[in-house]
mmCIF file of C-alpha atoms and ligand atoms in Angstrom:
data_model
loop_
_atom_site.group_PDB
_atom_site.id
_atom_site.type_symbol
_atom_site.label_atom_id
_atom_site.label_comp_id
_atom_site.label_asym_id
_atom_site.label_seq_id
_atom_site.Cartn_x
_atom_site.Cartn_y
_atom_site.Cartn_z
ATOM 1 C CA PRO A 1 2.993 -27.768 -5.432
ATOM 2 C CA GLN A 2 1.951 -24.232 -6.223
ATOM 3 C CA ARG A 3 2.434 -21.719 -3.445
ATOM 4 C CA PRO A 4 -0.571 -19.688 -2.249
ATOM 5 C CA ARG A 5 -1.097 -16.596 -4.312
ATOM 6 C CA ILE A 6 -1.171 -13.063 -2.919
ATOM 7 C CA PHE A 7 -2.043 -9.780 -4.584
ATOM 8 C CA SER A 8 -1.427 -6.249 -3.358
ATOM 9 C CA GLY A 9 -1.122 -2.796 -4.845
ATOM 10 C CA MET A 10 -0.762 0.896 -4.149
ATOM 11 C CA GLN A 11 -2.070 3.896 -6.040
ATOM 12 C CA PRO A 12 0.372 6.171 -7.848
ATOM 13 C CA THR A 13 -1.123 9.261 -6.246
ATOM 14 C CA SER A 14 2.020 10.971 -4.962
ATOM 15 C CA ASP A 15 5.571 11.586 -6.158
ATOM 16 C CA SER A 16 6.919 9.616 -3.240
ATOM 17 C CA LEU A 17 5.623 6.912 -0.953
ATOM 18 C CA HIS A 18 6.015 7.660 2.747
ATOM 19 C CA LEU A 19 7.575 5.785 5.628
ATOM 20 C CA GLY A 20 4.180 4.382 6.671
ATOM 21 C CA ASN A 21 3.745 2.809 3.225
ATOM 22 C CA TYR A 22 7.244 1.391 3.479
ATOM 23 C CA LEU A 23 7.116 -0.034 7.002
ATOM 24 C CA GLY A 24 3.421 -0.930 6.936
ATOM 25 C CA ALA A 25 3.232 -2.447 3.461
ATOM 26 C CA LEU A 26 6.379 -2.680 1.337
ATOM 27 C CA THR A 27 8.600 -4.458 3.878
ATOM 28 C CA GLN A 28 5.788 -6.953 4.367
ATOM 29 C CA TRP A 29 5.452 -7.498 0.603
ATOM 30 C CA VAL A 30 9.163 -8.157 0.339
ATOM 31 C CA ALA A 31 9.062 -10.715 3.160
ATOM 32 C CA LEU A 32 5.988 -12.435 1.667
ATOM 33 C CA GLN A 33 7.829 -13.149 -1.579
ATOM 34 C CA GLU A 34 9.732 -15.862 0.279
ATOM 35 C CA SER A 35 6.736 -18.103 0.753
ATOM 36 C CA TYR A 36 4.030 -16.864 -1.619
ATOM 37 C CA ASP A 37 3.419 -16.496 -5.289
ATOM 38 C CA ALA A 38 3.033 -12.720 -5.266
ATOM 39 C CA LEU A 39 1.647 -10.116 -7.637
ATOM 40 C CA TYR A 40 2.468 -6.499 -6.803
ATOM 41 C CA CYS A 41 0.644 -3.909 -8.826
ATOM 42 C CA VAL A 42 0.765 -0.158 -9.333
ATOM 43 C CA VAL A 43 -2.976 0.490 -9.464
ATOM 44 C CA ASP A 44 -3.111 3.420 -11.863
ATOM 45 C CA LEU A 45 -6.743 2.784 -12.869
ATOM 46 C CA HIS A 46 -7.711 3.384 -9.250
ATOM 47 C CA ALA A 47 -5.773 6.654 -9.282
ATOM 48 C CA LEU A 48 -7.953 7.875 -12.190
ATOM 49 C CA THR A 49 -10.902 8.167 -9.800
ATOM 50 C CA VAL A 50 -9.555 11.480 -8.538
ATOM 51 C CA GLY A 51 -8.755 13.044 -11.941
ATOM 52 C CA PRO A 52 -4.965 13.292 -12.061
ATOM 53 C CA ASP A 53 -3.080 15.227 -14.726
ATOM 54 C CA PRO A 54 -2.022 12.654 -17.392
ATOM 55 C CA ALA A 55 1.689 13.509 -17.401
ATOM 56 C CA VAL A 56 1.789 13.516 -13.610
ATOM 57 C CA LEU A 57 -0.003 10.165 -13.407
ATOM 58 C CA ARG A 58 2.397 8.573 -15.886
ATOM 59 C CA GLU A 59 5.427 9.845 -13.966
ATOM 60 C CA ARG A 60 4.030 8.768 -10.602
ATOM 61 C CA THR A 61 3.299 5.291 -11.918
ATOM 62 C CA ARG A 62 6.963 4.878 -12.849
ATOM 63 C CA ARG A 63 8.183 6.348 -9.586
ATOM 64 C CA THR A 64 5.925 4.041 -7.600
ATOM 65 C CA ALA A 65 7.237 1.011 -9.504
ATOM 66 C CA ALA A 66 10.818 2.184 -8.907
ATOM 67 C CA GLN A 67 10.094 2.438 -5.182
ATOM 68 C CA TYR A 68 8.691 -1.104 -5.095
ATOM 69 C CA LEU A 69 11.919 -2.302 -6.721
ATOM 70 C CA ALA A 70 14.145 -0.252 -4.425
ATOM 71 C CA ALA A 71 12.343 -1.713 -1.405
ATOM 72 C CA GLY A 72 13.183 -5.209 -2.605
ATOM 73 C CA VAL A 73 10.240 -6.377 -4.674
ATOM 74 C CA ASP A 74 12.045 -8.866 -6.902
ATOM 75 C CA PRO A 75 10.649 -9.241 -10.429
ATOM 76 C CA ALA A 76 12.444 -12.558 -10.766
ATOM 77 C CA ARG A 77 10.308 -14.009 -7.981
ATOM 78 C CA SER A 78 7.166 -11.853 -8.001
ATOM 79 C CA ILE A 79 5.073 -10.322 -10.747
ATOM 80 C CA LEU A 80 5.499 -6.548 -10.702
ATOM 81 C CA PHE A 81 3.178 -4.739 -13.096
ATOM 82 C CA VAL A 82 0.970 -1.749 -13.829
ATOM 83 C CA GLN A 83 -2.777 -2.338 -13.595
ATOM 84 C CA SER A 84 -3.737 -0.549 -16.841
ATOM 85 C CA HIS A 85 -1.298 -2.735 -18.802
ATOM 86 C CA VAL A 86 -3.588 -5.710 -18.183
ATOM 87 C CA ALA A 87 -6.997 -4.953 -19.737
ATOM 88 C CA ALA A 88 -8.593 -7.866 -17.875
ATOM 89 C CA HIS A 89 -8.857 -5.677 -14.736
ATOM 90 C CA SER A 90 -11.322 -3.328 -16.452
ATOM 91 C CA GLU A 91 -13.150 -6.189 -18.125
ATOM 92 C CA LEU A 92 -13.725 -8.173 -14.949
ATOM 93 C CA ALA A 93 -14.688 -4.977 -13.097
ATOM 94 C CA TRP A 94 -17.633 -4.531 -15.480
ATOM 95 C CA LEU A 95 -18.727 -8.135 -15.064
ATOM 96 C CA LEU A 96 -18.554 -7.748 -11.285
ATOM 97 C CA SER A 97 -20.332 -4.400 -11.274
ATOM 98 C CA CYS A 98 -23.337 -6.192 -12.742
ATOM 99 C CA GLN A 99 -23.253 -8.538 -9.746
ATOM 100 C CA THR A 100 -22.927 -5.801 -7.138
ATOM 101 C CA GLY A 101 -25.970 -4.318 -5.452
ATOM 102 C CA PHE A 102 -26.282 -0.539 -5.562
ATOM 103 C CA GLY A 103 -27.144 -0.558 -1.866
ATOM 104 C CA GLU A 104 -24.229 -2.817 -1.099
ATOM 105 C CA ALA A 105 -21.814 -0.462 -2.851
ATOM 106 C CA SER A 106 -23.443 2.533 -1.151
ATOM 107 C CA ARG A 107 -22.513 1.132 2.255
ATOM 108 C CA MET A 108 -18.766 1.472 1.654
ATOM 109 C CA THR A 109 -17.583 3.886 4.315
ATOM 110 C CA GLN A 110 -14.528 5.011 2.352
ATOM 111 C CA PHE A 111 -16.806 6.202 -0.466
ATOM 112 C CA LYS A 112 -18.952 8.080 2.027
ATOM 113 C CA ASP A 113 -15.839 9.810 3.420
ATOM 114 C CA LYS A 114 -14.391 10.642 0.029
ATOM 115 C CA SER A 115 -17.624 11.816 -1.557
ATOM 116 C CA THR A 116 -18.142 14.128 1.399
ATOM 117 C CA ARG A 117 -14.657 15.492 0.791
ATOM 118 C CA TYR A 118 -15.018 15.909 -3.007
ATOM 119 C CA GLY A 119 -18.639 17.079 -3.074
ATOM 120 C CA GLN A 120 -21.385 16.171 -5.554
ATOM 121 C CA GLU A 121 -19.585 17.496 -8.642
ATOM 122 C CA GLY A 122 -16.111 16.179 -7.763
ATOM 123 C CA THR A 123 -17.342 12.692 -6.936
ATOM 124 C CA THR A 124 -17.075 10.403 -9.948
ATOM 125 C CA VAL A 125 -18.928 7.172 -10.617
ATOM 126 C CA GLY A 126 -15.435 5.634 -10.666
ATOM 127 C CA LEU A 127 -14.942 6.604 -7.051
ATOM 128 C CA PHE A 128 -18.210 4.837 -6.278
ATOM 129 C CA THR A 129 -17.296 1.644 -8.146
ATOM 130 C CA TYR A 130 -13.691 1.667 -6.936
ATOM 131 C CA PRO A 131 -14.282 -1.313 -4.590
ATOM 132 C CA VAL A 132 -15.611 -3.340 -7.541
ATOM 133 C CA LEU A 133 -12.393 -2.681 -9.456
ATOM 134 C CA MET A 134 -10.458 -3.695 -6.367
ATOM 135 C CA ALA A 135 -12.461 -6.934 -6.230
ATOM 136 C CA ALA A 136 -11.564 -7.544 -9.886
ATOM 137 C CA ASP A 137 -7.857 -6.967 -9.136
ATOM 138 C CA ILE A 138 -7.962 -9.669 -6.507
ATOM 139 C CA LEU A 139 -10.310 -12.238 -8.062
ATOM 140 C CA LEU A 140 -8.616 -12.113 -11.461
ATOM 141 C CA TYR A 141 -5.593 -13.985 -10.108
ATOM 142 C CA ASP A 142 -7.444 -16.581 -8.009
ATOM 143 C CA THR A 143 -5.791 -14.827 -5.076
ATOM 144 C CA ALA A 144 -5.785 -16.738 -1.794
ATOM 145 C CA LEU A 145 -4.471 -13.998 0.492
ATOM 146 C CA VAL A 146 -4.585 -10.227 0.408
ATOM 147 C CA PRO A 147 -2.316 -8.189 2.677
ATOM 148 C CA VAL A 148 -4.614 -5.322 3.659
ATOM 149 C CA GLY A 149 -4.591 -2.455 6.070
ATOM 150 C CA GLU A 150 -7.542 -1.781 8.346
ATOM 151 C CA ASP A 151 -8.929 0.853 5.930
ATOM 152 C CA GLN A 152 -9.406 -1.778 3.199
ATOM 153 C CA ARG A 153 -11.103 -4.426 5.344
ATOM 154 C CA GLN A 154 -14.609 -3.518 4.205
ATOM 155 C CA HIS A 155 -13.573 -3.616 0.548
ATOM 156 C CA LEU A 156 -12.070 -7.039 1.039
ATOM 157 C CA GLU A 157 -15.335 -8.203 2.619
ATOM 158 C CA LEU A 158 -17.162 -7.038 -0.516
ATOM 159 C CA THR A 159 -14.629 -8.937 -2.623
ATOM 160 C CA ARG A 160 -15.319 -12.097 -0.642
ATOM 161 C CA ASP A 161 -19.094 -11.621 -0.983
ATOM 162 C CA LEU A 162 -18.732 -11.179 -4.750
ATOM 163 C CA ALA A 163 -16.591 -14.308 -5.058
ATOM 164 C CA GLN A 164 -19.178 -16.317 -3.132
ATOM 165 C CA ARG A 165 -21.968 -14.863 -5.265
ATOM 166 C CA LEU A 166 -20.179 -15.806 -8.491
ATOM 167 C CA ASN A 167 -19.782 -19.347 -7.208
ATOM 168 C CA ALA A 168 -23.458 -19.535 -6.214
ATOM 169 C CA ARG A 169 -24.777 -18.061 -9.476
ATOM 170 C CA PHE A 170 -22.348 -19.449 -12.031
ATOM 171 C CA GLY A 171 -21.072 -22.633 -10.459
ATOM 172 C CA ALA A 172 -18.531 -23.712 -7.895
ATOM 173 C CA GLY A 173 -14.987 -22.818 -8.817
ATOM 174 C CA THR A 174 -15.855 -19.638 -10.703
ATOM 175 C CA ALA A 175 -13.852 -17.556 -8.200
ATOM 176 C CA VAL A 176 -11.484 -18.209 -5.324
ATOM 177 C CA VAL A 177 -12.699 -16.596 -2.082
ATOM 178 C CA PRO A 178 -9.708 -14.644 -0.729
ATOM 179 C CA GLU A 179 -8.717 -14.203 2.904
ATOM 180 C CA ALA A 180 -7.248 -11.108 4.523
ATOM 181 C CA HIS A 181 -3.615 -11.493 5.454
ATOM 182 C CA ILE A 182 -3.024 -9.466 8.559
ATOM 183 C CA VAL A 183 0.506 -9.432 9.890
ATOM 184 C CA LYS A 184 0.533 -8.438 13.534
ATOM 185 C CA ALA A 185 4.149 -7.346 13.405
ATOM 186 C CA THR A 186 3.412 -4.736 10.751
ATOM 187 C CA ALA A 187 4.321 -1.331 12.046
ATOM 188 C CA LYS A 188 1.709 1.382 11.996
ATOM 189 C CA ILE A 189 3.425 4.728 11.661
ATOM 190 C CA TYR A 190 1.928 7.985 12.919
ATOM 191 C CA ASP A 191 2.244 11.599 11.896
ATOM 192 C CA LEU A 192 5.273 13.290 13.474
ATOM 193 C CA GLN A 193 3.310 16.438 14.269
ATOM 194 C CA GLU A 194 0.062 14.762 15.234
ATOM 195 C CA PRO A 195 1.110 11.360 16.594
ATOM 196 C CA THR A 196 -2.414 10.046 17.117
ATOM 197 C CA ALA A 197 -3.185 10.316 13.375
ATOM 198 C CA LYS A 198 -1.616 7.816 10.977
ATOM 199 C CA MET A 199 1.074 9.104 8.680
ATOM 200 C CA SER A 200 -0.719 9.743 5.396
ATOM 201 C CA LYS A 201 -0.148 11.491 2.105
ATOM 202 C CA SER A 202 -3.392 13.357 2.723
ATOM 203 C CA ALA A 203 -2.079 14.945 5.954
ATOM 204 C CA ALA A 204 -2.711 18.651 6.412
ATOM 205 C CA SER A 205 0.967 19.544 6.852
ATOM 206 C CA PRO A 206 4.016 17.950 5.169
ATOM 207 C CA ASN A 207 6.016 18.377 8.393
ATOM 208 C CA GLY A 208 4.479 15.277 9.925
ATOM 209 C CA ILE A 209 5.386 13.013 6.997
ATOM 210 C CA ILE A 210 8.610 11.269 6.027
ATOM 211 C CA GLU A 211 8.523 10.816 2.283
ATOM 212 C CA LEU A 212 10.910 8.197 0.974
ATOM 213 C CA LEU A 213 12.230 10.562 -1.696
ATOM 214 C CA ASP A 214 12.482 13.646 0.509
ATOM 215 C CA ASP A 215 15.827 15.387 0.972
ATOM 216 C CA PRO A 216 17.435 13.533 3.934
ATOM 217 C CA LYS A 217 18.328 16.871 5.557
ATOM 218 C CA VAL A 218 14.672 17.890 5.554
ATOM 219 C CA VAL A 219 13.716 14.506 6.991
ATOM 220 C CA ALA A 220 16.292 14.817 9.792
ATOM 221 C CA LYS A 221 14.891 18.223 10.660
ATOM 222 C CA ARG A 222 11.326 16.882 10.735
ATOM 223 C CA ILE A 223 12.368 14.121 13.114
ATOM 224 C CA ARG A 224 14.142 16.591 15.392
ATOM 225 C CA SER A 225 10.947 18.710 15.432
ATOM 226 C CA ALA A 226 8.597 15.782 16.084
ATOM 227 C CA VAL A 227 5.900 16.423 18.681
ATOM 228 C CA THR A 228 6.522 14.524 21.941
ATOM 229 C CA ASP A 229 5.261 15.277 25.460
ATOM 230 C CA ALA A 230 6.175 17.251 28.554
ATOM 231 C CA GLU A 231 7.823 14.354 30.402
ATOM 232 C CA ARG A 232 11.442 13.330 30.033
ATOM 233 C CA GLU A 233 11.195 9.568 30.129
ATOM 234 C CA ILE A 234 11.780 7.512 26.971
ATOM 235 C CA ARG A 235 9.207 4.778 27.364
ATOM 236 C CA TYR A 236 7.035 2.882 24.864
ATOM 237 C CA ASP A 237 3.503 3.871 25.848
ATOM 238 C CA PRO A 238 1.307 4.583 22.806
ATOM 239 C CA GLU A 239 -1.636 5.722 24.974
ATOM 240 C CA ALA A 240 0.141 8.202 27.209
ATOM 241 C CA LYS A 241 3.148 8.997 25.000
ATOM 242 C CA PRO A 242 2.131 8.587 21.340
ATOM 243 C CA GLY A 243 4.928 10.792 19.987
ATOM 244 C CA ILE A 244 7.743 8.913 21.733
ATOM 245 C CA ALA A 245 6.103 5.553 21.001
ATOM 246 C CA ASN A 246 6.004 6.441 17.291
ATOM 247 C CA LEU A 247 9.693 7.383 17.267
ATOM 248 C CA LEU A 248 10.544 4.103 19.020
ATOM 249 C CA THR A 249 8.433 2.146 16.531
ATOM 250 C CA ILE A 250 10.264 3.712 13.596
ATOM 251 C CA TYR A 251 13.626 3.129 15.280
ATOM 252 C CA SER A 252 12.812 -0.495 15.966
ATOM 253 C CA ALA A 253 11.372 -1.188 12.503
ATOM 254 C CA LEU A 254 14.358 0.278 10.657
ATOM 255 C CA THR A 255 17.055 -1.330 12.815
ATOM 256 C CA GLY A 256 15.320 -4.636 13.543
ATOM 257 C CA ARG A 257 16.031 -4.078 17.229
ATOM 258 C CA ASP A 258 13.497 -4.766 19.941
ATOM 259 C CA VAL A 259 11.668 -1.708 21.332
ATOM 260 C CA LEU A 260 12.533 -2.767 24.897
ATOM 261 C CA ALA A 261 16.239 -2.891 24.085
ATOM 262 C CA ILE A 262 16.067 0.604 22.600
ATOM 263 C CA GLU A 263 14.144 1.838 25.626
ATOM 264 C CA ALA A 264 16.850 0.409 27.921
ATOM 265 C CA GLU A 265 19.606 2.051 25.901
ATOM 266 C CA TYR A 266 17.972 5.466 26.345
ATOM 267 C CA GLN A 267 17.431 5.218 30.107
ATOM 268 C CA GLY A 268 18.436 8.562 31.564
ATOM 269 C CA LYS A 269 18.917 10.171 28.154
ATOM 270 C CA GLY A 270 16.820 12.982 26.704
ATOM 271 C CA TYR A 271 14.329 13.191 23.842
ATOM 272 C CA GLY A 272 16.906 15.186 21.887
ATOM 273 C CA ASP A 273 19.323 12.218 21.991
ATOM 274 C CA LEU A 274 16.681 9.816 20.715
ATOM 275 C CA LYS A 275 15.621 12.172 17.938
ATOM 276 C CA LYS A 276 19.194 12.821 16.836
ATOM 277 C CA ASP A 277 20.028 9.102 16.672
ATOM 278 C CA LEU A 278 16.744 8.265 14.961
ATOM 279 C CA ALA A 279 17.410 10.961 12.361
ATOM 280 C CA ASP A 280 20.740 9.192 11.629
ATOM 281 C CA VAL A 281 19.005 5.816 11.366
ATOM 282 C CA VAL A 282 16.395 7.173 8.957
ATOM 283 C CA VAL A 283 18.965 9.008 6.832
ATOM 284 C CA ASP A 284 21.134 5.858 6.672
ATOM 285 C CA PHE A 285 18.106 3.988 5.342
ATOM 286 C CA LEU A 286 16.920 6.702 2.948
ATOM 287 C CA THR A 287 20.254 7.481 1.302
ATOM 288 C CA PRO A 288 20.862 4.098 -0.380
ATOM 289 C CA PHE A 289 17.111 3.658 -0.954
ATOM 290 C CA GLN A 290 17.007 6.902 -2.924
ATOM 291 C CA GLU A 291 20.112 5.921 -4.878
ATOM 292 C CA ARG A 292 18.385 2.739 -5.957
ATOM 293 C CA VAL A 293 15.185 4.582 -6.938
ATOM 294 C CA HIS A 294 17.128 7.102 -8.986
ATOM 295 C CA GLY A 295 19.076 4.280 -10.596
ATOM 296 C CA TYR A 296 15.844 2.682 -11.815
ATOM 297 C CA LEU A 297 14.450 6.014 -13.009
ATOM 298 C CA ALA A 298 17.672 6.849 -14.848
ATOM 299 C CA ASP A 299 17.302 3.706 -16.954
ATOM 300 C CA PRO A 300 13.777 3.943 -18.372
ATOM 301 C CA ALA A 301 14.295 1.185 -20.942
ATOM 302 C CA SER A 302 15.102 -1.370 -18.249
ATOM 303 C CA LEU A 303 12.185 -0.264 -16.104
ATOM 304 C CA ASP A 304 9.882 -0.565 -19.134
ATOM 305 C CA ASP A 305 11.195 -4.089 -19.720
ATOM 306 C CA VAL A 306 10.513 -5.119 -16.130
ATOM 307 C CA LEU A 307 6.968 -3.741 -16.303
ATOM 308 C CA ALA A 308 6.276 -5.240 -19.746
ATOM 309 C CA ASP A 309 7.449 -8.646 -18.570
ATOM 310 C CA GLY A 310 5.305 -8.355 -15.434
ATOM 311 C CA ALA A 311 2.251 -7.367 -17.484
ATOM 312 C CA GLU A 312 2.753 -10.313 -19.810
ATOM 313 C CA ARG A 313 2.929 -12.788 -16.938
ATOM 314 C CA ALA A 314 -0.061 -11.180 -15.175
ATOM 315 C CA GLN A 315 -2.068 -11.190 -18.416
ATOM 316 C CA GLU A 316 -1.470 -14.892 -18.842
ATOM 317 C CA LEU A 317 -2.756 -15.674 -15.349
ATOM 318 C CA ALA A 318 -5.698 -13.288 -15.692
ATOM 319 C CA SER A 319 -6.934 -14.650 -19.006
ATOM 320 C CA GLY A 320 -7.706 -18.052 -17.495
ATOM 321 C CA MET A 321 -10.023 -16.608 -14.885
ATOM 322 C CA LEU A 322 -11.586 -14.039 -17.224
ATOM 323 C CA ASP A 323 -12.349 -16.604 -19.945
ATOM 324 C CA ARG A 324 -13.991 -18.835 -17.357
ATOM 325 C CA VAL A 325 -16.243 -16.008 -16.121
ATOM 326 C CA TYR A 326 -17.193 -14.850 -19.645
ATOM 327 C CA ASP A 327 -18.106 -18.385 -20.541
ATOM 328 C CA ARG A 328 -20.125 -19.049 -17.401
ATOM 329 C CA MET A 329 -21.989 -15.736 -17.720
ATOM 330 C CA GLY A 330 -23.119 -16.615 -21.229
ATOM 331 C CA LEU A 331 -20.850 -14.203 -23.066
HETATM 332 P P1 ADP B 401 -2.163 6.869 2.495
HETATM 333 O O1 ADP B 401 -2.836 6.654 3.814
HETATM 334 O O2 ADP B 401 -0.966 7.708 2.582
HETATM 335 O O3 ADP B 401 -3.166 7.328 1.453
HETATM 336 P P2 ADP B 401 -2.513 4.350 1.268
HETATM 337 O O4 ADP B 401 -3.896 4.328 1.813
HETATM 338 O O5 ADP B 401 -2.333 4.559 -0.193
HETATM 339 O O6 ADP B 401 -1.670 5.434 2.040
HETATM 340 O O7 ADP B 401 -1.805 3.019 1.733
HETATM 341 C C1 ADP B 401 -0.962 2.210 0.943
HETATM 342 C C2 ADP B 401 -0.459 1.081 1.834
HETATM 343 O O8 ADP B 401 0.358 1.600 2.888
HETATM 344 C C3 ADP B 401 -1.563 0.292 2.532
HETATM 345 O O9 ADP B 401 -1.163 -1.071 2.589
HETATM 346 C C4 ADP B 401 -1.621 0.882 3.901
HETATM 347 O O10 ADP B 401 -2.127 -0.018 4.875
HETATM 348 C C5 ADP B 401 -0.170 1.225 4.167
HETATM 349 N N1 ADP B 401 -0.062 2.394 5.047
HETATM 350 C C6 ADP B 401 -0.464 3.650 4.732
HETATM 351 N N2 ADP B 401 -0.199 4.495 5.736
HETATM 352 C C7 ADP B 401 0.373 3.763 6.727
HETATM 353 C C8 ADP B 401 0.882 4.075 8.036
HETATM 354 N N3 ADP B 401 0.856 5.320 8.507
HETATM 355 N N4 ADP B 401 1.413 3.074 8.778
HETATM 356 C C9 ADP B 401 1.469 1.818 8.285
HETATM 357 N N5 ADP B 401 1.012 1.453 7.063
HETATM 358 C C10 ADP B 401 0.460 2.413 6.292
HETATM 359 NA NA1 NA B 402 -5.452 6.202 2.270
#
């Protein structure tokens, strides 16, 4: 029997993913490969919404793919590909945009946030229709489950509404209605300097972020300078002690050890001890990770082969769904 299908992707909008992307998304993707039929995509068409330099976009797309591989996305088991290599994404997005209400799209809170940030001139129509493209990404593969963070919940709801609308207008079985896949155990990682804000590439200062391709010495220094609190006790309390709780979360996620066990080990020790040991843990993770990434980037022909093979397999799956929708829409 076929295993349930999942789809997920990240935008190639930075040179390096950060530790939040790794612990909150990539480790989950890798684990999901065991029991699901997974497609993992570098969503470069989405990245176009903010007008990247072409050479930079191309490079970031490759680096993002290399980081998926280094994290353990296995192209023998999952389909790893670049969104723009499969034209069906753009095609289905148009078909779906003609099924999406203008008012419905206008209610997307992420668009409201971003258009406020970019202003009238900087805000593209692509930024507005971004959630429709995301719906196409998902529906194209008859996806059953979508691992999503909280910030994408509303977009997934739109995707579900569109799938139901297609089925109502064009016949049952036109689209599979996907479910959100929320893994409770997924770590949410916070900014080292501002531990109540999530670690994000759009943070004001780089000092709060651990980028996966950063120099390990710089990372160790950032961990040692992480904001904590005026107490001395190492205790997991995200409300009262967000800085220490964040460090414990990272420690636990990277070692697989229980937070309580780590807490017990640091009874009577100082914040400096925890930070020093955590810096070692992070560096021990980053060093081989970076070696793997650089290995993939140093062999562009092999990386191209992996991505071409992924695109071919994705294309084959996508064409079934797209042909069905064209036909049912009278095209
Ligand atoms: P960013 O917030 O840096 O722009 P994205 O929004 O591109 O990151 O997120 C890509 C993936 O990484 C999503 O699945 C998202 O839920 C996850 N993610 C991003 N930041 C964090 C974080 N600080 N902690 C846990 N997961 C995160
Ligand atoms: Na984001």
